[in-house]
Amino acid sequence: MSALDSRAARIALAGRCTLAGTRMLDGGTHAWGGEVSWYPPGGRCRACGLGPAERAVQDDPWSCAAPDPAAEVGASAPVSALVGAWLADFAVRLLLGLSVPDAPLRVDAAGFAMPLSGTPLRALADPDCPLHERLPADVPVLPLDHEATVADLLDHVGVHEEPLSWAGFSRPVRRRAAVRAVTTRLRSAPASARLSALGVAPREVLPVARRDGSGLRYVELAAAGRERRGIPGDLTEARRATTEGVR
């Protein structure tokens, strides 16, 4: 269930949902209105119908301490409450196995008092949308959890592979750099840094890029604490299995 503050964050979540083959319930607001949309698996996603420039937009909130005067006005409290109530109602119906409208439910307090229905979303995915990759069925599980270090993770990928995080993190830069450097390349982090400190979640599925340009593969972290308790089987064999075919 999505209740995010920007298009960029919604598109990022849509990509994660389609990758995992799961559904997405989204709610959002603007100054005097908002909408609730249901995206079932296999259909259109939040990014379908957008152009490359729209998918690449970076509109994440900057800082409450340094507001952007050019930013859009936030939603009014009554509209936020109304959209939030509809979002919760949709979520309860889905949890109970009941149907929800195929079309987005839109609220426009500036011009209309009643919710409006938009175009149904159960149509086929946009063939030009790049967010419809699916995870392979045989993602290997590493004998590491999210409290492992970057060095531990690098022991389980090939030397010509680049493990990535989903969220950017600050990497070491020159002391007087005016702007902090943000990256998703885990090799850029200190070897002793814990994955959890870099924003990696428990049981996360991490993308691993091949430097020869042959695409991505994925690895999954074990459940929290499993590495410390030990995993049955030979660790050397587990390491060999996760790097097989990439050296």
Backbone as CSV, one residue per row, in Angstrom:
resi,resn,N_x,N_y,N_z,CA_x,CA_y,CA_z,C_x,C_y,C_z
1,MET,0.849,-1.177,0.000,0.000,0.000,0.000,0.887,1.230,0.000
2,SER,0.666,2.111,-0.939,1.513,3.281,-1.136,0.783,4.548,-0.699
3,ALA,1.489,5.353,0.094,0.988,6.681,0.458,2.196,7.616,0.457
4,LEU,2.849,7.699,-0.682,4.126,8.394,-0.811,3.940,9.846,-1.236
5,ASP,5.029,10.606,-1.160,4.953,12.050,-1.352,5.420,12.542,-2.713
6,SER,5.779,11.655,-3.617,6.302,12.120,-4.896,6.048,11.093,-5.986
7,ARG,6.079,11.559,-7.222,5.953,10.654,-8.354,7.160,9.720,-8.425
8,ALA,8.366,10.262,-8.158,9.574,9.442,-8.225,9.488,8.255,-7.268
9,ALA,9.010,8.494,-6.049,8.899,7.407,-5.077,7.837,6.394,-5.514
10,ARG,6.742,6.858,-6.084,5.692,5.941,-6.541,6.188,5.064,-7.686
11,ILE,6.939,5.656,-8.613,7.461,4.890,-9.736,8.471,3.854,-9.237
12,ALA,9.297,4.242,-8.260,10.254,3.287,-7.700,9.531,2.116,-7.047
13,LEU,8.459,2.393,-6.298,7.700,1.326,-5.654,6.982,0.474,-6.698
14,ALA,6.461,1.101,-7.744,5.801,0.343,-8.810,6.766,-0.661,-9.439
15,GLY,8.019,-0.228,-9.646,9.005,-1.137,-10.202,9.282,-2.313,-9.293
16,ARG,9.327,-2.077,-7.984,9.545,-3.168,-7.034,8.361,-4.128,-7.025
17,CYS,7.138,-3.583,-7.121,5.952,-4.435,-7.103,5.884,-5.325,-8.339
18,THR,6.146,-4.749,-9.518,6.102,-5.572,-10.732,7.236,-6.587,-10.738
19,LEU,8.393,-6.230,-10.178,9.513,-7.160,-10.101,9.134,-8.382,-9.273
20,ALA,8.421,-8.158,-8.178,8.017,-9.248,-7.298,6.694,-9.880,-7.715
21,GLY,6.026,-9.311,-8.730,4.751,-9.850,-9.183,3.626,-9.637,-8.198
22,THR,3.694,-8.557,-7.432,2.662,-8.290,-6.441,1.827,-7.090,-6.850
23,ARG,0.741,-6.872,-6.164,-0.175,-5.783,-6.493,0.195,-4.517,-5.735
24,MET,-0.413,-3.409,-6.132,-0.098,-2.127,-5.501,-1.381,-1.312,-5.352
25,LEU,-1.630,-0.839,-4.140,-2.735,0.068,-3.854,-2.125,1.417,-3.527
26,ASP,-2.497,2.427,-4.275,-1.828,3.727,-4.177,-2.831,4.829,-3.857
27,GLY,-2.429,5.727,-2.968,-3.238,6.902,-2.666,-2.357,8.133,-2.654
28,GLY,-2.857,9.220,-3.227,-2.088,10.453,-3.270,-2.995,11.665,-3.274
29,THR,-2.428,12.791,-2.915,-3.210,14.032,-2.829,-2.475,15.179,-3.509
30,HIS,-3.245,16.215,-3.845,-2.684,17.509,-4.222,-3.455,18.556,-3.427
31,ALA,-3.319,19.827,-3.760,-3.851,20.879,-2.896,-5.320,20.678,-2.515
32,TRP,-6.199,20.414,-3.494,-7.633,20.313,-3.219,-8.236,19.024,-3.749
33,GLY,-7.424,18.003,-3.882,-7.961,16.745,-4.377,-6.953,15.621,-4.233
34,GLY,-7.310,14.500,-4.806,-6.432,13.334,-4.747,-7.101,12.149,-5.397
35,GLU,-6.443,10.987,-5.327,-7.012,9.786,-5.922,-6.502,8.545,-5.215
36,VAL,-7.266,7.472,-5.370,-6.891,6.143,-4.892,-6.948,5.217,-6.097
37,SER,-5.863,4.479,-6.334,-5.782,3.616,-7.519,-5.329,2.227,-7.112
38,TRP,-5.912,1.232,-7.771,-5.595,-0.175,-7.512,-4.946,-0.756,-8.768
39,TYR,-3.719,-1.296,-8.595,-2.969,-1.866,-9.706,-2.790,-3.366,-9.469
40,PRO,-3.652,-4.203,-10.065,-3.513,-5.652,-9.872,-2.294,-6.183,-10.624
41,PRO,-1.736,-7.309,-10.214,-0.563,-7.856,-10.897,-0.896,-8.253,-12.335
42,GLY,0.047,-8.019,-13.224,-0.135,-8.381,-14.619,-0.744,-7.292,-15.475
43,GLY,-1.238,-6.213,-14.851,-1.853,-5.130,-15.609,-0.936,-3.926,-15.695
44,ARG,-1.549,-2.775,-15.926,-0.784,-1.536,-16.006,-0.231,-1.181,-14.634
45,CYS,0.918,-0.516,-14.624,1.507,-0.070,-13.361,1.451,1.453,-13.282
46,ARG,1.964,2.014,-12.224,1.906,3.461,-12.008,2.661,4.235,-13.081
47,ALA,3.648,3.596,-13.725,4.472,4.288,-14.719,3.991,4.082,-16.148
48,CYS,3.049,3.184,-16.365,2.559,2.944,-17.725,1.889,4.203,-18.267
49,GLY,2.165,4.525,-19.508,1.585,5.706,-20.126,2.416,6.951,-19.937
50,LEU,3.446,6.887,-19.097,4.338,8.032,-18.921,5.487,7.955,-19.924
51,GLY,5.991,9.098,-20.331,7.147,9.140,-21.204,8.437,8.991,-20.418
52,PRO,9.569,8.786,-21.092,10.862,8.634,-20.402,11.176,9.806,-19.470
53,ALA,10.879,11.035,-19.895,11.170,12.196,-19.055,10.292,12.202,-17.808
54,GLU,9.029,11.789,-17.947,8.130,11.751,-16.791,8.549,10.658,-15.813
55,ARG,9.021,9.512,-16.337,9.464,8.442,-15.456,10.746,8.814,-14.715
56,ALA,11.533,9.714,-15.309,12.819,10.089,-14.715,12.724,11.304,-13.801
57,VAL,11.533,11.871,-13.618,11.400,13.089,-12.828,11.872,12.855,-11.395
58,GLN,12.572,13.835,-10.834,13.044,13.763,-9.452,12.319,14.838,-8.644
59,ASP,11.229,14.453,-8.005,10.431,15.412,-7.249,10.312,15.011,-5.786
60,ASP,11.270,14.247,-5.282,11.237,13.875,-3.873,11.344,15.119,-2.997
61,PRO,10.668,15.151,-1.853,10.766,16.313,-0.960,12.215,16.574,-0.579
62,TRP,12.597,17.848,-0.542,13.980,18.203,-0.241,14.212,18.241,1.260
63,SER,13.582,19.161,1.942,13.762,19.261,3.390,12.715,20.205,3.961
64,CYS,12.128,19.833,5.083,11.180,20.725,5.750,11.893,21.958,6.305
65,ALA,13.196,21.816,6.579,13.961,22.929,7.117,14.334,23.940,6.040
66,ALA,14.309,23.493,4.776,14.656,24.389,3.666,13.648,24.175,2.544
67,PRO,12.405,24.621,2.740,11.360,24.371,1.747,11.656,25.040,0.411
68,ASP,11.186,24.404,-0.651,11.354,24.940,-2.001,10.180,25.865,-2.291
69,PRO,10.419,27.169,-2.492,9.298,28.089,-2.728,8.544,27.800,-4.013
70,ALA,9.174,27.072,-4.934,8.508,26.758,-6.200,7.707,25.468,-6.130
71,ALA,7.772,24.778,-5.010,7.078,23.492,-4.889,5.572,23.707,-4.834
72,GLU,4.826,22.654,-5.201,3.370,22.730,-5.171,2.877,22.842,-3.726
73,VAL,1.714,23.449,-3.567,1.112,23.583,-2.244,0.671,22.206,-1.754
74,GLY,0.883,21.949,-0.478,0.483,20.669,0.079,-1.029,20.511,0.136
75,ALA,-1.480,19.302,0.382,-2.912,19.013,0.402,-3.565,19.587,1.654
76,SER,-4.811,19.994,1.520,-5.566,20.466,2.674,-5.899,19.286,3.582
77,ALA,-6.052,19.551,4.872,-6.294,18.489,5.843,-7.571,17.692,5.552
78,PRO,-8.704,18.346,5.217,-9.909,17.555,4.931,-9.742,16.626,3.734
79,VAL,-9.042,17.101,2.684,-8.813,16.245,1.514,-7.936,15.061,1.888
80,SER,-6.879,15.309,2.673,-6.000,14.222,3.104,-6.776,13.179,3.899
81,ALA,-7.661,13.638,4.771,-8.468,12.708,5.562,-9.404,11.902,4.672
82,LEU,-9.997,12.564,3.675,-10.930,11.885,2.783,-10.223,10.823,1.941
83,VAL,-9.095,11.197,1.340,-8.353,10.238,0.521,-7.814,9.104,1.392
84,GLY,-7.330,9.436,2.598,-6.849,8.401,3.501,-7.936,7.419,3.899
85,ALA,-9.153,7.927,4.095,-10.271,7.051,4.455,-10.615,6.103,3.308
86,TRP,-10.644,6.630,2.079,-10.910,5.769,0.922,-9.805,4.737,0.750
87,LEU,-8.559,5.136,0.961,-7.438,4.209,0.839,-7.562,3.079,1.854
88,ALA,-7.904,3.428,3.102,-8.081,2.408,4.128,-9.255,1.495,3.803
89,ASP,-10.335,2.059,3.265,-11.505,1.262,2.901,-11.151,0.259,1.798
90,PHE,-10.418,0.706,0.774,-9.983,-0.195,-0.293,-9.111,-1.317,0.284
91,ALA,-8.186,-0.952,1.196,-7.277,-1.948,1.766,-8.048,-3.018,2.539
92,VAL,-9.040,-2.608,3.327,-9.839,-3.568,4.094,-10.602,-4.488,3.157
93,ARG,-11.192,-3.939,2.109,-11.931,-4.776,1.164,-11.003,-5.801,0.497
94,LEU,-9.802,-5.380,0.129,-8.867,-6.317,-0.497,-8.441,-7.413,0.472
95,LEU,-8.209,-7.041,1.742,-7.839,-8.041,2.732,-8.952,-9.053,2.969
96,LEU,-10.191,-8.630,2.783,-11.343,-9.524,2.957,-11.686,-10.282,1.687
97,GLY,-10.901,-10.079,0.624,-11.161,-10.773,-0.629,-12.292,-10.182,-1.432
98,LEU,-12.655,-8.939,-1.155,-13.729,-8.274,-1.875,-13.168,-7.428,-3.002
99,SER,-14.003,-7.091,-3.952,-13.552,-6.328,-5.114,-13.448,-4.841,-4.788
100,VAL,-12.636,-4.164,-5.580,-12.525,-2.705,-5.520,-12.670,-2.185,-6.949
101,PRO,-12.992,-0.915,-7.114,-13.188,-0.384,-8.467,-11.953,-0.553,-9.346
102,ASP,-12.190,-0.849,-10.629,-11.092,-0.975,-11.584,-10.473,0.378,-11.908
103,ALA,-11.281,1.422,-11.854,-10.806,2.759,-12.239,-10.348,3.537,-11.018
104,PRO,-9.424,4.477,-11.201,-9.013,5.320,-10.071,-10.194,6.090,-9.507
105,LEU,-10.247,6.199,-8.198,-11.265,7.012,-7.541,-10.639,8.375,-7.267
106,ARG,-11.168,9.403,-7.922,-10.579,10.738,-7.822,-11.507,11.676,-7.055
107,VAL,-10.913,12.498,-6.213,-11.628,13.487,-5.421,-11.141,14.866,-5.839
108,ASP,-12.068,15.760,-6.158,-11.712,17.123,-6.544,-12.596,18.076,-5.762
109,ALA,-12.122,18.528,-4.616,-12.929,19.392,-3.759,-13.113,20.777,-4.346
110,ALA,-12.257,21.178,-5.288,-12.372,22.511,-5.872,-13.512,22.603,-6.878
111,GLY,-13.853,21.464,-7.504,-14.879,21.531,-8.527,-16.042,20.594,-8.334
112,PHE,-15.830,19.508,-7.567,-16.887,18.511,-7.402,-16.923,18.041,-5.960
113,ALA,-18.087,17.696,-5.498,-18.232,17.219,-4.122,-18.147,15.708,-4.028
114,MET,-18.391,15.000,-5.149,-18.427,13.547,-5.122,-17.186,12.964,-5.794
115,PRO,-16.756,11.777,-5.363,-15.636,11.115,-6.035,-15.965,10.831,-7.491
116,LEU,-14.963,10.879,-8.321,-15.119,10.635,-9.753,-14.315,9.413,-10.154
117,SER,-14.802,8.643,-11.091,-14.088,7.482,-11.591,-13.340,7.843,-12.858
118,GLY,-12.118,7.351,-12.977,-11.313,7.592,-14.163,-11.312,6.395,-15.089
119,THR,-10.268,6.278,-15.898,-10.146,5.188,-16.855,-9.750,3.906,-16.134
120,PRO,-10.376,2.761,-16.435,-10.006,1.489,-15.783,-8.533,1.172,-15.969
121,LEU,-7.925,0.535,-14.943,-6.502,0.243,-14.964,-6.183,-1.218,-15.258
122,ARG,-7.210,-2.035,-15.512,-6.950,-3.448,-15.723,-6.500,-3.765,-17.153
123,ALA,-6.251,-2.738,-17.948,-5.767,-2.962,-19.299,-4.360,-3.550,-19.247
124,LEU,-3.902,-4.021,-20.417,-2.575,-4.615,-20.497,-1.502,-3.576,-20.207
125,ALA,-0.357,-4.061,-19.740,0.764,-3.175,-19.448,1.239,-2.480,-20.715
126,ASP,1.731,-1.274,-20.553,2.296,-0.514,-21.661,3.568,-1.221,-22.138
127,PRO,3.640,-1.654,-23.417,4.836,-2.369,-23.885,6.098,-1.527,-23.832
128,ASP,5.961,-0.209,-23.767,7.130,0.670,-23.688,7.554,0.978,-22.260
129,CYS,6.809,0.479,-21.277,7.147,0.735,-19.878,8.261,-0.215,-19.447
130,PRO,9.372,0.315,-18.917,10.503,-0.546,-18.552,10.373,-1.189,-17.175
131,LEU,9.237,-1.020,-16.500,9.111,-1.470,-15.122,8.458,-2.835,-14.974
132,HIS,8.441,-3.644,-16.039,7.707,-4.904,-15.957,8.600,-6.127,-16.003
133,GLU,9.844,-5.970,-15.568,10.718,-7.126,-15.423,10.255,-7.947,-14.218
134,ARG,10.374,-9.277,-14.299,9.995,-10.145,-13.193,11.226,-10.843,-12.624
135,LEU,11.210,-11.086,-11.334,12.287,-11.828,-10.707,12.315,-13.262,-11.230
136,PRO,13.497,-13.823,-11.473,13.555,-15.241,-11.849,13.111,-16.115,-10.685
137,ALA,12.714,-17.334,-10.995,12.186,-18.219,-9.955,13.278,-18.799,-9.067
138,ASP,14.523,-18.755,-9.516,15.604,-19.430,-8.790,16.615,-18.454,-8.214
139,VAL,16.145,-17.422,-7.515,17.057,-16.464,-6.882,17.783,-17.158,-5.721
140,PRO,19.130,-17.195,-5.744,19.845,-17.879,-4.658,19.767,-17.085,-3.362
141,VAL,19.692,-17.806,-2.239,19.683,-17.188,-0.913,21.095,-17.273,-0.340
142,LEU,21.672,-16.129,-0.002,23.016,-16.097,0.546,23.015,-16.461,2.028
143,PRO,24.101,-17.007,2.541,24.202,-17.290,3.981,24.568,-16.035,4.760
144,LEU,23.892,-14.935,4.461,24.119,-13.638,5.092,22.779,-12.988,5.366
145,ASP,22.689,-12.221,6.457,21.490,-11.419,6.669,21.840,-9.945,6.495
146,HIS,20.889,-9.059,6.753,21.113,-7.635,6.486,22.051,-6.981,7.491
147,GLU,22.458,-7.717,8.528,23.438,-7.188,9.471,24.866,-7.568,9.081
148,ALA,25.034,-8.274,7.969,26.367,-8.597,7.479,27.044,-7.331,6.963
149,THR,28.346,-7.407,6.764,29.086,-6.256,6.262,29.180,-6.294,4.743
150,VAL,29.600,-5.160,4.186,29.811,-5.098,2.740,30.864,-6.116,2.323
151,ALA,31.916,-6.270,3.119,32.962,-7.247,2.803,32.388,-8.655,2.739
152,ASP,31.473,-8.985,3.658,30.839,-10.307,3.629,30.077,-10.513,2.320
153,LEU,29.336,-9.494,1.910,28.563,-9.597,0.675,29.477,-9.766,-0.538
154,LEU,30.569,-9.011,-0.583,31.469,-9.085,-1.731,32.137,-10.454,-1.844
155,ASP,32.219,-11.171,-0.738,32.759,-12.535,-0.780,31.856,-13.480,-1.554
156,HIS,30.598,-13.068,-1.784,29.622,-13.949,-2.412,29.219,-13.511,-3.818
157,VAL,29.929,-12.563,-4.383,29.689,-12.162,-5.774,31.014,-12.224,-6.523
158,GLY,30.936,-12.245,-7.837,32.137,-12.303,-8.635,32.901,-10.986,-8.630
159,VAL,34.168,-11.070,-8.974,35.010,-9.871,-8.962,34.583,-8.875,-10.037
160,HIS,33.889,-9.344,-11.045,33.439,-8.461,-12.121,31.949,-8.141,-11.998
161,GLU,31.406,-8.274,-10.805,30.001,-7.968,-10.556,29.885,-6.785,-9.607
162,GLU,28.777,-6.064,-9.739,28.531,-4.851,-8.947,27.219,-5.021,-8.186
163,PRO,27.269,-5.422,-6.889,26.022,-5.500,-6.122,25.479,-4.107,-5.842
164,LEU,24.172,-3.965,-5.938,23.531,-2.656,-5.829,22.499,-2.668,-4.699
165,SER,22.285,-1.507,-4.117,21.183,-1.330,-3.178,20.021,-0.689,-3.938
166,TRP,18.842,-0.739,-3.350,17.687,-0.109,-3.996,17.612,1.375,-3.668
167,ALA,18.079,1.756,-2.493,18.064,3.162,-2.078,19.490,3.692,-2.068
168,GLY,19.665,4.924,-2.496,20.987,5.513,-2.502,21.500,5.804,-1.096
169,PHE,22.808,5.793,-0.940,23.436,6.120,0.333,24.647,7.004,0.058
170,SER,25.076,7.734,1.067,26.228,8.620,0.913,27.511,7.802,0.891
171,ARG,28.383,8.127,-0.034,29.679,7.456,-0.091,30.771,8.446,0.313
172,PRO,31.914,7.931,0.755,33.000,8.833,1.166,33.428,9.744,0.022
173,VAL,33.578,11.029,0.334,33.988,12.010,-0.674,35.058,12.910,-0.076
174,ARG,35.601,13.807,-0.901,36.546,14.786,-0.399,35.902,15.633,0.703
175,ARG,36.680,15.986,1.696,36.130,16.654,2.879,35.405,17.942,2.541
176,ARG,35.869,18.668,1.529,35.282,19.965,1.218,34.293,19.912,0.062
177,ALA,33.840,18.734,-0.281,32.870,18.624,-1.366,31.602,19.397,-1.015
178,ALA,31.099,20.180,-1.964,29.923,21.019,-1.696,28.651,20.196,-1.613
179,VAL,28.567,19.124,-2.391,27.371,18.284,-2.433,27.770,16.857,-2.109
180,ARG,27.026,16.232,-1.225,27.348,14.861,-0.866,27.116,13.946,-2.060
181,ALA,27.958,12.946,-2.201,27.839,11.983,-3.292,26.939,10.842,-2.840
182,VAL,25.964,10.501,-3.657,25.034,9.425,-3.347,25.169,8.348,-4.411
183,THR,25.201,7.103,-3.993,25.364,6.004,-4.924,24.537,4.816,-4.472
184,THR,24.314,3.862,-5.369,23.691,2.584,-5.015,24.692,1.443,-5.154
185,ARG,25.932,1.752,-5.494,26.974,0.739,-5.681,27.560,0.364,-4.321
186,LEU,27.289,-0.853,-3.882,27.715,-1.250,-2.552,29.233,-1.382,-2.439
187,ARG,29.930,-1.571,-3.547,31.398,-1.590,-3.503,31.962,-0.226,-3.087
188,SER,31.165,0.829,-3.245,31.639,2.167,-2.890,31.589,2.430,-1.395
189,ALA,30.884,1.583,-0.651,30.762,1.767,0.795,31.987,1.184,1.498
190,PRO,32.288,1.636,2.716,33.380,1.023,3.485,33.138,-0.474,3.666
191,ALA,34.198,-1.255,3.563,34.066,-2.711,3.653,33.460,-3.150,4.985
192,SER,33.685,-2.355,6.053,33.187,-2.726,7.379,31.753,-2.270,7.631
193,ALA,31.166,-1.504,6.698,29.802,-0.989,6.893,28.792,-2.121,6.870
194,ARG,27.848,-2.074,7.773,26.783,-3.080,7.774,25.741,-2.721,6.714
195,LEU,25.209,-3.749,6.066,24.218,-3.514,5.013,23.007,-2.775,5.562
196,SER,22.615,-3.080,6.797,21.441,-2.413,7.384,21.673,-0.917,7.504
197,ALA,22.918,-0.507,7.790,23.228,0.918,7.919,23.164,1.630,6.573
198,LEU,23.190,0.874,5.485,23.110,1.449,4.142,21.690,1.385,3.583
199,GLY,20.734,1.026,4.426,19.336,1.001,4.006,18.857,-0.323,3.461
200,VAL,19.654,-1.380,3.606,19.247,-2.698,3.111,18.321,-3.348,4.128
201,ALA,17.163,-3.804,3.686,16.137,-4.350,4.572,16.362,-5.843,4.836
202,PRO,15.747,-6.390,5.887,15.832,-7.826,6.132,15.279,-8.627,4.948
203,ARG,15.940,-9.702,4.624,15.541,-10.615,3.535,15.426,-9.893,2.197
204,GLU,16.209,-8.861,2.013,16.162,-8.074,0.785,16.661,-8.897,-0.404
205,VAL,16.071,-8.649,-1.553,16.563,-9.186,-2.816,17.356,-8.072,-3.493
206,LEU,18.639,-8.294,-3.669,19.524,-7.261,-4.207,19.869,-7.542,-5.673
207,PRO,19.828,-6.513,-6.520,20.285,-6.679,-7.897,21.810,-6.676,-7.954
208,VAL,22.345,-7.486,-8.845,23.796,-7.554,-9.047,24.055,-7.340,-10.536
209,ALA,24.739,-6.234,-10.851,25.016,-5.899,-12.250,26.317,-6.554,-12.684
210,ARG,26.312,-7.058,-13.910,27.536,-7.623,-14.487,28.249,-6.527,-15.261
211,ARG,29.519,-6.345,-14.989,30.265,-5.250,-15.602,30.490,-5.430,-17.098
212,ASP,30.269,-6.636,-17.615,30.415,-6.837,-19.051,29.170,-6.418,-19.818
213,GLY,28.174,-5.878,-19.082,26.960,-5.399,-19.732,25.949,-6.472,-20.069
214,SER,26.113,-7.670,-19.537,25.216,-8.781,-19.886,23.947,-8.809,-19.052
215,GLY,23.714,-7.782,-18.244,22.448,-7.690,-17.525,22.595,-7.875,-16.026
216,LEU,21.464,-8.142,-15.380,21.392,-8.269,-13.933,21.114,-9.707,-13.526
217,ARG,21.574,-10.055,-12.347,21.067,-11.230,-11.652,20.673,-10.749,-10.258
218,TYR,20.064,-11.613,-9.453,19.581,-11.206,-8.145,20.025,-12.214,-7.084
219,VAL,20.246,-11.712,-5.886,20.550,-12.564,-4.742,19.659,-12.129,-3.584
220,GLU,19.288,-13.070,-2.747,18.421,-12.790,-1.599,19.193,-12.990,-0.307
221,LEU,18.984,-12.096,0.653,19.597,-12.235,1.966,18.780,-13.183,2.829
222,ALA,19.458,-13.888,3.713,18.777,-14.810,4.608,17.974,-14.038,5.656
223,ALA,17.093,-14.745,6.343,16.327,-14.134,7.428,17.277,-13.637,8.509
224,ALA,16.869,-12.617,9.245,17.709,-11.982,10.257,18.223,-13.005,11.265
225,GLY,19.533,-12.980,11.511,20.133,-13.858,12.497,20.490,-15.232,11.998
226,ARG,20.083,-15.584,10.774,20.323,-16.944,10.303,21.808,-17.211,10.100
227,GLU,22.528,-16.178,9.631,23.971,-16.364,9.422,24.679,-16.618,10.751
228,ARG,24.285,-15.878,11.786,24.963,-16.034,13.068,24.663,-17.377,13.703
229,ARG,23.456,-17.913,13.462,23.122,-19.227,14.019,23.733,-20.346,13.196
230,GLY,24.069,-20.011,11.937,24.648,-21.041,11.073,23.607,-21.606,10.144
231,ILE,24.009,-21.907,8.925,23.125,-22.493,7.931,23.621,-23.893,7.625
232,PRO,22.755,-24.899,7.577,23.199,-26.249,7.281,23.935,-26.291,5.948
233,GLY,24.951,-27.144,5.896,25.694,-27.280,4.643,27.027,-26.573,4.736
234,ASP,27.853,-26.868,3.776,29.196,-26.318,3.758,29.195,-24.889,3.221
235,LEU,29.782,-23.932,3.958,29.777,-22.536,3.556,30.537,-22.337,2.256
236,THR,31.617,-23.097,2.080,32.376,-22.981,0.839,31.512,-23.340,-0.357
237,GLU,30.711,-24.394,-0.217,29.820,-24.789,-1.304,28.765,-23.729,-1.555
238,ALA,28.268,-23.097,-0.484,27.259,-22.057,-0.662,27.841,-20.881,-1.414
239,ARG,29.078,-20.498,-1.076,29.721,-19.389,-1.767,29.954,-19.729,-3.235
240,ARG,30.370,-20.980,-3.481,30.619,-21.375,-4.856,29.325,-21.324,-5.672
241,ALA,28.204,-21.721,-5.044,26.926,-21.741,-5.767,26.471,-20.349,-6.135
242,THR,26.734,-19.354,-5.275,26.236,-18.002,-5.545,27.087,-17.260,-6.558
243,THR,28.304,-17.727,-6.807,29.171,-17.044,-7.779,29.420,-17.898,-9.018
244,GLU,28.781,-19.041,-9.093,29.015,-19.959,-10.205,28.659,-19.295,-11.539
245,GLY,29.546,-19.402,-12.464,29.278,-18.921,-13.805,29.503,-17.444,-14.010
246,VAL,30.054,-16.724,-13.012,30.230,-15.285,-13.180,31.696,-14.873,-13.163
247,ARG,32.610,-15.828,-12.953,34.030,-15.478,-12.938,34.645,-15.660,-14.318
